[in-house]
CSV table of C-alpha atoms in Angstrom, one decimal:
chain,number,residue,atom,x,y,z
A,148,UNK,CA,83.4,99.6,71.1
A,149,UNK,CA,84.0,100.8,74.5
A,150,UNK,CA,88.3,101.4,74.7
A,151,UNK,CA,88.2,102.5,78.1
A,152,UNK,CA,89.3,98.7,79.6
A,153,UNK,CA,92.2,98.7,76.8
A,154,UNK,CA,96.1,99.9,77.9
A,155,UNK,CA,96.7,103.1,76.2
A,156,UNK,CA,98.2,101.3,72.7
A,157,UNK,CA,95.5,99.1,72.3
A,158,UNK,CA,93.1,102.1,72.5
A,159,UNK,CA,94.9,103.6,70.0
A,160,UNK,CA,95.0,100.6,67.5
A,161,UNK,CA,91.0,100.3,67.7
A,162,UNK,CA,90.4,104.1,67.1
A,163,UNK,CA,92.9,104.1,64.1
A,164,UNK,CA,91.4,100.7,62.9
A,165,UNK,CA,87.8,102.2,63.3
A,166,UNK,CA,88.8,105.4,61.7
A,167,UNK,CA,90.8,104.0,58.7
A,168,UNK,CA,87.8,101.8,57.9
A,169,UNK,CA,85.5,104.4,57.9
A,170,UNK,CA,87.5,107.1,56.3
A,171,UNK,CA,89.9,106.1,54.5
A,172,UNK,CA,94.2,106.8,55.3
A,173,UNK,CA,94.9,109.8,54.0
A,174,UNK,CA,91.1,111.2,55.5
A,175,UNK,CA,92.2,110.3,58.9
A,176,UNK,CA,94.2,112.9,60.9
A,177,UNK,CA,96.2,111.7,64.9
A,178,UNK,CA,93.9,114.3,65.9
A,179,UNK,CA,90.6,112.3,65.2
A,180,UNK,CA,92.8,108.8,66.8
A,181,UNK,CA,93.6,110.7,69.8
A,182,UNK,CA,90.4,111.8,70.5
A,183,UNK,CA,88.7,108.7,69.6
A,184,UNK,CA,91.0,106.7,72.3
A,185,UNK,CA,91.2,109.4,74.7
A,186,UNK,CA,94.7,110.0,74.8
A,187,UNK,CA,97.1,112.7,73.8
A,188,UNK,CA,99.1,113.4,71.1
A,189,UNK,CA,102.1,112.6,72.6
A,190,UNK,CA,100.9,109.0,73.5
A,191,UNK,CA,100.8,108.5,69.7
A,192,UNK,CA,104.3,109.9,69.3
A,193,UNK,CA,105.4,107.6,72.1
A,194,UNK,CA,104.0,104.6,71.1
A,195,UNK,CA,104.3,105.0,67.5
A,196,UNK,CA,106.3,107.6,65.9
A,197,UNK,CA,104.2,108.5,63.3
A,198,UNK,CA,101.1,108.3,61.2
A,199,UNK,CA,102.9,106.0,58.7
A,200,UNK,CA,103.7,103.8,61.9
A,201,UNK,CA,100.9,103.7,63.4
A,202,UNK,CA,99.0,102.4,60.3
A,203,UNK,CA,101.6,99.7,59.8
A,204,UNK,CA,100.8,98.7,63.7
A,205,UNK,CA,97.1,98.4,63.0
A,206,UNK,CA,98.1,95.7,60.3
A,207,UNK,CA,100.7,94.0,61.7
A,208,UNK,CA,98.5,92.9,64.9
A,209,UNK,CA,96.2,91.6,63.3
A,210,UNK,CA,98.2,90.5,59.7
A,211,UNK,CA,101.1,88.4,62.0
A,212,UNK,CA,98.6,86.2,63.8
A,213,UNK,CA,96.6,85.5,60.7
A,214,UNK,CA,99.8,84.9,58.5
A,215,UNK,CA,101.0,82.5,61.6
A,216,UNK,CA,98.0,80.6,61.2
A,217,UNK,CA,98.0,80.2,57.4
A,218,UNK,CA,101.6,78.9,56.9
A,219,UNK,CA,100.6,76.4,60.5
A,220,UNK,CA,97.8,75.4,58.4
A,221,UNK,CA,99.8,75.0,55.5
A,222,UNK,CA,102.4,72.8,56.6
A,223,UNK,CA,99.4,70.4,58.0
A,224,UNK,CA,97.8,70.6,54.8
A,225,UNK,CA,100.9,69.5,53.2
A,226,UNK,CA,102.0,66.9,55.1
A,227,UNK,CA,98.8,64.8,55.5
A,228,UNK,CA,97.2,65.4,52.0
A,229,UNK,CA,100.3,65.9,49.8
A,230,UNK,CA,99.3,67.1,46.0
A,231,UNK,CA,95.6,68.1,47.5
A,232,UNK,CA,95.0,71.3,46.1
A,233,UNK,CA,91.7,72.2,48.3
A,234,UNK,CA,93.5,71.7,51.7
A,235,UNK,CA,95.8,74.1,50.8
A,236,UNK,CA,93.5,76.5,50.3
A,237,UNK,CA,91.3,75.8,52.8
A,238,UNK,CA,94.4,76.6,54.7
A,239,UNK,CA,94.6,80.0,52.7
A,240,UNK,CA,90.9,81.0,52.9
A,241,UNK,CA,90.0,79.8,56.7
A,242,UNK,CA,92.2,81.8,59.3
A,243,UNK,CA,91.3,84.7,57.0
A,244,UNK,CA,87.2,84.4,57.4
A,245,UNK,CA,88.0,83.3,61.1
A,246,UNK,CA,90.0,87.0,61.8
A,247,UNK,CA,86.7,88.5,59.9
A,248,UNK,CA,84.3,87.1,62.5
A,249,UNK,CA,86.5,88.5,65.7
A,250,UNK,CA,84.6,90.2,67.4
A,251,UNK,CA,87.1,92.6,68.7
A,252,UNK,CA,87.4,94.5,65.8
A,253,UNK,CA,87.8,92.2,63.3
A,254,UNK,CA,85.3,94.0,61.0
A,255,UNK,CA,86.9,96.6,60.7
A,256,UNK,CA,90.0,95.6,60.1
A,257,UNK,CA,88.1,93.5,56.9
A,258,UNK,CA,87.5,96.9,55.4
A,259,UNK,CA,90.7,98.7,56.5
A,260,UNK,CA,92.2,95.7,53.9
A,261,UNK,CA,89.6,96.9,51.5
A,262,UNK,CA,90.8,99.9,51.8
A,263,UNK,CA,94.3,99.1,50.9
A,264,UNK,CA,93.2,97.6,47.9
A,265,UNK,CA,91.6,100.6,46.9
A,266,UNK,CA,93.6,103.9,47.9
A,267,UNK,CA,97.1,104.5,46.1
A,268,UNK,CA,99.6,103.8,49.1
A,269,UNK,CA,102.5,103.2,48.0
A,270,UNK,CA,104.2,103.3,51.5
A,271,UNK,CA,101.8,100.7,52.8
A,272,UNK,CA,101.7,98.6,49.6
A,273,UNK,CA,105.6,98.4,49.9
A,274,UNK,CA,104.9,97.4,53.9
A,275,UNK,CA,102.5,94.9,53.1
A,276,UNK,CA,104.6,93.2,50.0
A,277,UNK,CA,107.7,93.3,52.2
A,278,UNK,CA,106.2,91.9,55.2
A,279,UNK,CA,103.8,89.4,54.4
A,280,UNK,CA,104.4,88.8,50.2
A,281,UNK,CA,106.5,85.7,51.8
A,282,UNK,CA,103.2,83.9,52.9
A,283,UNK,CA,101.7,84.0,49.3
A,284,UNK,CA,105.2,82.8,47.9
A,285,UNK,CA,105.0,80.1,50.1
A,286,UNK,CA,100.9,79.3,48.7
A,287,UNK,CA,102.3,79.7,45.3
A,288,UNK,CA,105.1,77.1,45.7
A,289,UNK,CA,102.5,74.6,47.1
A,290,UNK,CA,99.7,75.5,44.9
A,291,UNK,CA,102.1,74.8,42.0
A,292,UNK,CA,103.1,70.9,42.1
A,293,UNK,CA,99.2,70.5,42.6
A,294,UNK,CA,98.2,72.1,38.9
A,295,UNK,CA,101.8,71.3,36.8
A,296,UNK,CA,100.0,72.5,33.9
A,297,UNK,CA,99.7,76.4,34.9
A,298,UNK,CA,102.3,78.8,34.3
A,299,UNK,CA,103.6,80.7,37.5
A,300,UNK,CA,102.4,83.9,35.9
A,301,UNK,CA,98.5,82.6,35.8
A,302,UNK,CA,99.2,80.9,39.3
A,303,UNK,CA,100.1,84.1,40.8
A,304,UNK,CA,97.3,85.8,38.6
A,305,UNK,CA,94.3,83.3,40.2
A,306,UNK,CA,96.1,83.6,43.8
A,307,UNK,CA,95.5,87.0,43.7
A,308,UNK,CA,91.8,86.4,42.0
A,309,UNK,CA,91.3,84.4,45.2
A,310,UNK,CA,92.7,87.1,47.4
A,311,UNK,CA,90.1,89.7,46.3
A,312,UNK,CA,87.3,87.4,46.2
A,313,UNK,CA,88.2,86.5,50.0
A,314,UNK,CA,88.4,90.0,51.0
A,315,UNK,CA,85.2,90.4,49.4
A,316,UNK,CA,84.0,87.4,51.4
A,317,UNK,CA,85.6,88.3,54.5
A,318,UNK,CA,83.5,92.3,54.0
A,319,UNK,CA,80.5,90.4,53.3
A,320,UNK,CA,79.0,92.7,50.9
A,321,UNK,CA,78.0,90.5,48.7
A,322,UNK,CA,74.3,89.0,47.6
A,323,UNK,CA,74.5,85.9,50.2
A,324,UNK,CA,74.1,87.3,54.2
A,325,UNK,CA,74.0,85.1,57.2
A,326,UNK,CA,70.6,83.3,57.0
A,327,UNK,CA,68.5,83.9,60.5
A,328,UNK,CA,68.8,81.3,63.1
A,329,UNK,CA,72.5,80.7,61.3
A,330,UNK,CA,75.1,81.0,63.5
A,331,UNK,CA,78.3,83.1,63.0
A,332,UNK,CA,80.3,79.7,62.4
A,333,UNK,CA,78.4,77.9,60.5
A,334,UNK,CA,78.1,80.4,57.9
A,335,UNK,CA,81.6,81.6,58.0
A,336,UNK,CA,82.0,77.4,57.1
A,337,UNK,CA,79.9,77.4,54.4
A,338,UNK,CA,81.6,80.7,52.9
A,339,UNK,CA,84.8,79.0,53.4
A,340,UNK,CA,83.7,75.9,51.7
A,341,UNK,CA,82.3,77.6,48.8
A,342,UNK,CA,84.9,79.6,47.8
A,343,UNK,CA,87.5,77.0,47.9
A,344,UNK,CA,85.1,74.7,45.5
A,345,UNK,CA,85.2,77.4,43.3
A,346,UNK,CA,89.0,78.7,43.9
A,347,UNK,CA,89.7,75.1,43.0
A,348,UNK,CA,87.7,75.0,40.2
A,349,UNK,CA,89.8,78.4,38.8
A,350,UNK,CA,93.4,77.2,39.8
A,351,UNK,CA,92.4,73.9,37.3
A,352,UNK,CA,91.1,76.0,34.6
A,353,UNK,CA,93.2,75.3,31.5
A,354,UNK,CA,95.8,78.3,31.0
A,355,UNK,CA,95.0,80.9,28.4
């Protein structure tokens, strides 16, 4: 991706997005950011602060538009199909495979989450729970009335199931690619409305 028609930040936030996915948090130095945007050291310090900073920024950009969208989505889903468990999930699963397919980056920033699943961060784990642990609450609490039968610790077990299946989605490295002559849409739809069938399917799954 050509940075050059970005402001300064924003060149910043794609090199450190770029870099993160590729090598990992702890594998990527400021040094390798600043030379990937073009900018200086002290343009990081400015903007930023610090490493820690900078790759809280990278998710918050993209995490507070996306979490925006869910709990919009959410309140629709709630209000015009009350006790409906796939709307609500639809309203879970869809901004999330929309952000995967933006073309500015959005990629990326699929496996800079993989990441976080997968490196031991407990400074970003503690940033993600703290920020954005309030939008799966608020999933939980709806997802609840629509399956009375299911404990809130299996709930909160199959909401994260779904999580790591969408991420997995969202990376697409799975067996099913985008068919040719497919467009981006369409297939992101028919991702969408496949996992919720079977996300749906879970969340009613007697309890063990």
């Amino acid at each position: 991706m050509g940075l050059q028609h970005f402001s300064t930040k924003d060149r910043i936030l794609y090199a450190a997005e770029e870099l993160f996915a590729q090598q990992g948090f702890a594998s990527t130095s400021l040094r390798q950011v600043t030379s990937r945007a073009d900018v200086n050291i002290a343009a990081v310090n400015y903007h930023f602060g610090s490493k820690d900073n900078l790759v809280h920024e990278v998710f918050r950009r993209r995490m507070d538009v996306m979490s925006a969208q869910r709990l919009e989505a959410l309140a629709k889903a709630a209000a015009a199909a009350p006790g409906e468990l796939e709307p609500i999930l639809a309203a879970f699963v869809e901004p999330a495979l929309a952000m995967a397919q933006d073309r500015h980056g959005g990629g990326a920033f699929i496996r800079v989450i993989a990441r976080a699943y997968a490196e031991s961060n407990d400074s970003l784990r503690k940033f993600l729970s703290d920020q954005y642990g309030h939008v799966l609450r608020e999933f939980a609490k709806a997802i609840g009335p629509c399956v009375p039968a299911l404990g809130k610790e299996d709930l909160y077990w199959r909401l994260d199931f779904l999580s790591g299946a969408l991420t997995y989605a969202m990376a697409d490295f799975g067996l099913i690619k985008r068919p040719p002559g497919v467009s981006e849409s369409t297939h992101r739809q028919r991702a969408a409305k496949a996992l919720i069938r079977f996300a749906s399917a879970g969340f009613h799954a007697d309890a063990t």
